[in-house]
Amino acid sequence: MLQIKNQFFEPYITKEELSKAVEKMAKDIRTDHKDETPLFLGILNGAFVFCSDLVRAYDQPCEISFIKLASYEQTQSTGIVKEIIGLNEDLTHKTVVVIEDIIDTGNTLEKIIELLKQNGAKKIKVATLFLKPTVYNKKINIDYIGIEIPNTFILGYGMDYDGMGRGLPEVYALKES
């Protein structure tokens, strides 16, 4: 059991399970993009650890950039996606692989896809370490999924609770009361 501020979290996904999911995703992306140099676009802050591990496991030529959007306050999505750090790259004729830590409703993803299309991306693929299929409500295809989880709040491996817990090497779930 782990306490962060006023919440309790229990172990949920081990480092080994995370590593296996990342390796498989890297292999799948490598297979699909063997003749390309994709731009991996990590979504900050949550995806920075996953993006780092994925790029190292990918071991092929690629470009890396980041964008920062926010929609969460503590353990709840606000439903409003704010762009905090924007896109700086010219995406014309590029294949972009969006690297998300977690997709739940898809609101943030929808905003990202809109931005990428506006900036001329040739092809857009989506990779997420975690997907909450019971709450995902968009028509956007998720090309690479590491682990499907129920609609529970998680932290660790880059994801946080109110700014805390990002450095944990495994994933914890909010303990139900």
Protein backbone atom coordinates (compact mmCIF):
# COMPACT_ATOMS: atom_id res chain seq x y z
CA MET A 1 0.00 0.00 0.00
CA LEU A 2 1.18 3.49 -0.87
CA GLN A 3 -0.18 6.80 0.41
CA ILE A 4 0.12 10.00 -1.59
CA LYS A 5 -1.46 13.03 0.02
CA ASN A 6 -4.97 11.94 1.01
CA GLN A 7 -5.25 8.87 -1.26
CA PHE A 8 -4.18 5.24 -0.96
CA PHE A 9 -2.86 3.20 -3.89
CA GLU A 10 -2.14 -0.50 -4.24
CA PRO A 11 0.34 -2.29 -6.54
CA TYR A 12 -1.28 -2.91 -9.94
CA ILE A 13 1.21 -3.55 -12.78
CA THR A 14 4.82 -4.68 -12.26
CA LYS A 15 7.98 -3.37 -13.93
CA GLU A 16 8.24 -6.70 -15.78
CA GLU A 17 4.71 -6.45 -17.19
CA LEU A 18 5.41 -2.88 -18.30
CA SER A 19 8.66 -3.92 -19.97
CA LYS A 20 6.94 -6.73 -21.91
CA ALA A 21 4.19 -4.39 -23.13
CA VAL A 22 6.72 -1.76 -24.25
CA GLU A 23 8.90 -4.34 -26.07
CA LYS A 24 5.89 -5.73 -27.94
CA MET A 25 4.71 -2.27 -28.96
CA ALA A 26 8.20 -1.32 -30.19
CA LYS A 27 8.33 -4.50 -32.27
CA ASP A 28 4.90 -3.84 -33.79
CA ILE A 29 5.76 -0.21 -34.62
CA ARG A 30 9.12 -1.30 -36.09
CA THR A 31 7.34 -3.85 -38.32
CA ASP A 32 4.81 -1.29 -39.56
CA HIS A 33 7.36 1.48 -40.20
CA LYS A 34 10.45 -0.39 -41.39
CA ASP A 35 10.83 1.84 -44.46
CA GLU A 36 10.12 5.12 -42.67
CA THR A 37 11.64 7.43 -40.11
CA PRO A 38 8.62 8.25 -37.93
CA LEU A 39 8.33 11.19 -35.58
CA PHE A 40 7.46 9.92 -32.11
CA LEU A 41 5.37 12.64 -30.45
CA GLY A 42 5.32 12.12 -26.69
CA ILE A 43 2.47 13.67 -24.76
CA LEU A 44 3.76 15.35 -21.61
CA ASN A 45 3.90 14.97 -18.74
CA GLY A 46 2.61 11.43 -18.30
CA ALA A 47 4.16 9.74 -21.34
CA PHE A 48 7.79 10.81 -20.79
CA VAL A 49 8.91 7.54 -19.12
CA PHE A 50 6.99 5.35 -21.57
CA CYS A 51 8.25 7.36 -24.55
CA SER A 52 11.84 7.05 -23.37
CA ASP A 53 11.59 3.27 -22.93
CA LEU A 54 9.71 2.84 -26.22
CA VAL A 55 12.28 4.79 -28.25
CA ARG A 56 15.14 2.74 -26.78
CA ALA A 57 13.27 -0.51 -27.53
CA TYR A 58 12.42 0.70 -31.06
CA ASP A 59 16.14 0.83 -32.04
CA GLN A 60 15.53 2.18 -35.55
CA PRO A 61 15.88 5.71 -36.94
CA CYS A 62 13.19 8.02 -35.62
CA GLU A 63 12.65 11.60 -34.57
CA ILE A 64 11.34 12.55 -31.14
CA SER A 65 9.36 15.56 -29.99
CA PHE A 66 6.92 16.42 -27.23
CA ILE A 67 3.71 18.35 -26.76
CA LYS A 68 2.02 19.15 -23.47
CA LEU A 69 -1.72 19.17 -22.99
CA ALA A 70 -3.67 18.88 -19.76
CA SER A 71 -7.17 17.74 -18.85
CA TYR A 72 -6.86 16.21 -15.35
CA GLU A 73 -7.23 17.74 -11.91
CA GLN A 74 -6.32 15.31 -9.14
CA THR A 75 -8.08 12.00 -10.09
CA GLN A 76 -10.76 13.37 -12.46
CA SER A 77 -10.74 14.51 -16.08
CA THR A 78 -12.09 18.05 -16.41
CA GLY A 79 -13.30 17.32 -19.94
CA ILE A 80 -11.44 20.44 -21.12
CA VAL A 81 -8.12 19.95 -22.92
CA LYS A 82 -5.66 22.83 -22.60
CA GLU A 83 -2.59 23.16 -24.83
CA ILE A 84 0.32 24.17 -22.65
CA ILE A 85 3.38 23.50 -24.85
CA GLY A 86 2.60 23.43 -28.54
CA LEU A 87 3.88 21.69 -31.60
CA ASN A 88 7.01 23.23 -33.16
CA GLU A 89 7.87 20.76 -35.96
CA ASP A 90 6.99 20.94 -39.64
CA LEU A 91 4.97 17.76 -40.11
CA THR A 92 4.54 18.00 -43.87
CA HIS A 93 5.16 14.54 -45.38
CA LYS A 94 5.90 12.97 -41.98
CA THR A 95 4.51 9.91 -40.28
CA VAL A 96 3.71 10.81 -36.68
CA VAL A 97 3.31 8.20 -33.96
CA VAL A 98 1.50 9.78 -31.02
CA ILE A 99 2.86 8.34 -27.76
CA GLU A 100 0.26 8.48 -24.97
CA ASP A 101 0.57 7.11 -21.46
CA ILE A 102 -3.16 6.45 -21.09
CA ILE A 103 -6.30 6.98 -23.13
CA ASP A 104 -9.63 7.07 -21.39
CA THR A 105 -12.38 9.27 -22.93
CA GLY A 106 -10.17 10.26 -25.86
CA ASN A 107 -10.69 14.02 -25.48
CA THR A 108 -6.96 14.76 -25.34
CA LEU A 109 -6.28 12.42 -28.26
CA GLU A 110 -8.97 14.13 -30.35
CA LYS A 111 -7.29 17.52 -29.76
CA ILE A 112 -3.85 16.09 -30.67
CA ILE A 113 -5.11 14.52 -33.91
CA GLU A 114 -6.75 17.81 -34.87
CA LEU A 115 -3.44 19.67 -34.29
CA LEU A 116 -1.45 17.12 -36.31
CA LYS A 117 -3.85 17.30 -39.25
CA GLN A 118 -3.75 21.12 -39.17
CA ASN A 119 0.05 20.89 -39.32
CA GLY A 120 0.11 18.64 -42.40
CA ALA A 121 1.07 15.21 -41.02
CA LYS A 122 1.17 12.64 -43.83
CA LYS A 123 0.12 9.72 -41.61
CA ILE A 124 -0.90 9.59 -37.95
CA LYS A 125 -0.64 6.49 -35.76
CA VAL A 126 -1.52 6.25 -32.07
CA ALA A 127 0.35 4.23 -29.44
CA THR A 128 -0.87 4.13 -25.85
CA LEU A 129 0.55 2.15 -22.98
CA PHE A 130 -2.88 1.98 -21.31
CA LEU A 131 -6.38 2.05 -22.76
CA LYS A 132 -9.61 2.20 -20.79
CA PRO A 133 -11.94 0.68 -23.42
CA THR A 134 -15.07 1.04 -21.28
CA VAL A 135 -14.82 4.86 -21.32
CA TYR A 136 -13.12 5.48 -24.68
CA ASN A 137 -15.79 7.14 -26.81
CA LYS A 138 -14.06 8.45 -29.93
CA LYS A 139 -13.87 7.03 -33.45
CA ILE A 140 -10.08 7.49 -33.65
CA ASN A 141 -8.25 4.20 -34.22
CA ILE A 142 -5.73 3.23 -31.54
CA ASP A 143 -3.01 1.44 -33.52
CA TYR A 144 -0.83 0.14 -30.68
CA ILE A 145 -2.15 -0.75 -27.23
CA GLY A 146 0.11 -1.96 -24.44
CA ILE A 147 -2.40 -2.95 -21.75
CA GLU A 148 -6.17 -2.56 -21.48
CA ILE A 149 -7.39 -1.64 -18.00
CA PRO A 150 -10.76 -0.94 -16.38
CA ASN A 151 -11.82 2.61 -15.55
CA THR A 152 -9.60 2.97 -12.49
CA PHE A 153 -7.17 5.76 -11.61
CA ILE A 154 -3.51 4.75 -11.87
CA LEU A 155 -0.16 6.38 -11.17
CA GLY A 156 3.54 5.65 -11.50
CA TYR A 157 5.74 5.08 -14.56
CA GLY A 158 5.34 8.75 -15.48
CA MET A 159 1.72 9.21 -14.42
CA ASP A 160 0.85 11.21 -11.32
CA TYR A 161 -1.68 12.03 -8.67
CA ASP A 162 -1.73 15.78 -8.11
CA GLY A 163 1.92 16.07 -9.21
CA MET A 164 3.22 13.13 -7.17
CA GLY A 165 4.23 9.55 -8.01
CA ARG A 166 5.63 9.97 -11.53
CA GLY A 167 8.97 8.40 -10.58
CA LEU A 168 7.56 5.11 -9.38
CA PRO A 169 8.93 2.27 -11.57
CA GLU A 170 5.68 0.30 -11.45
CA VAL A 171 2.00 1.23 -11.65
CA TYR A 172 -0.35 1.61 -8.69
CA ALA A 173 -4.16 1.78 -8.71
CA LEU A 174 -6.30 3.97 -6.53
CA LYS A 175 -7.64 1.83 -3.69
CA GLU A 176 -11.41 1.67 -3.79
CA SER A 177 -12.99 2.70 -0.51
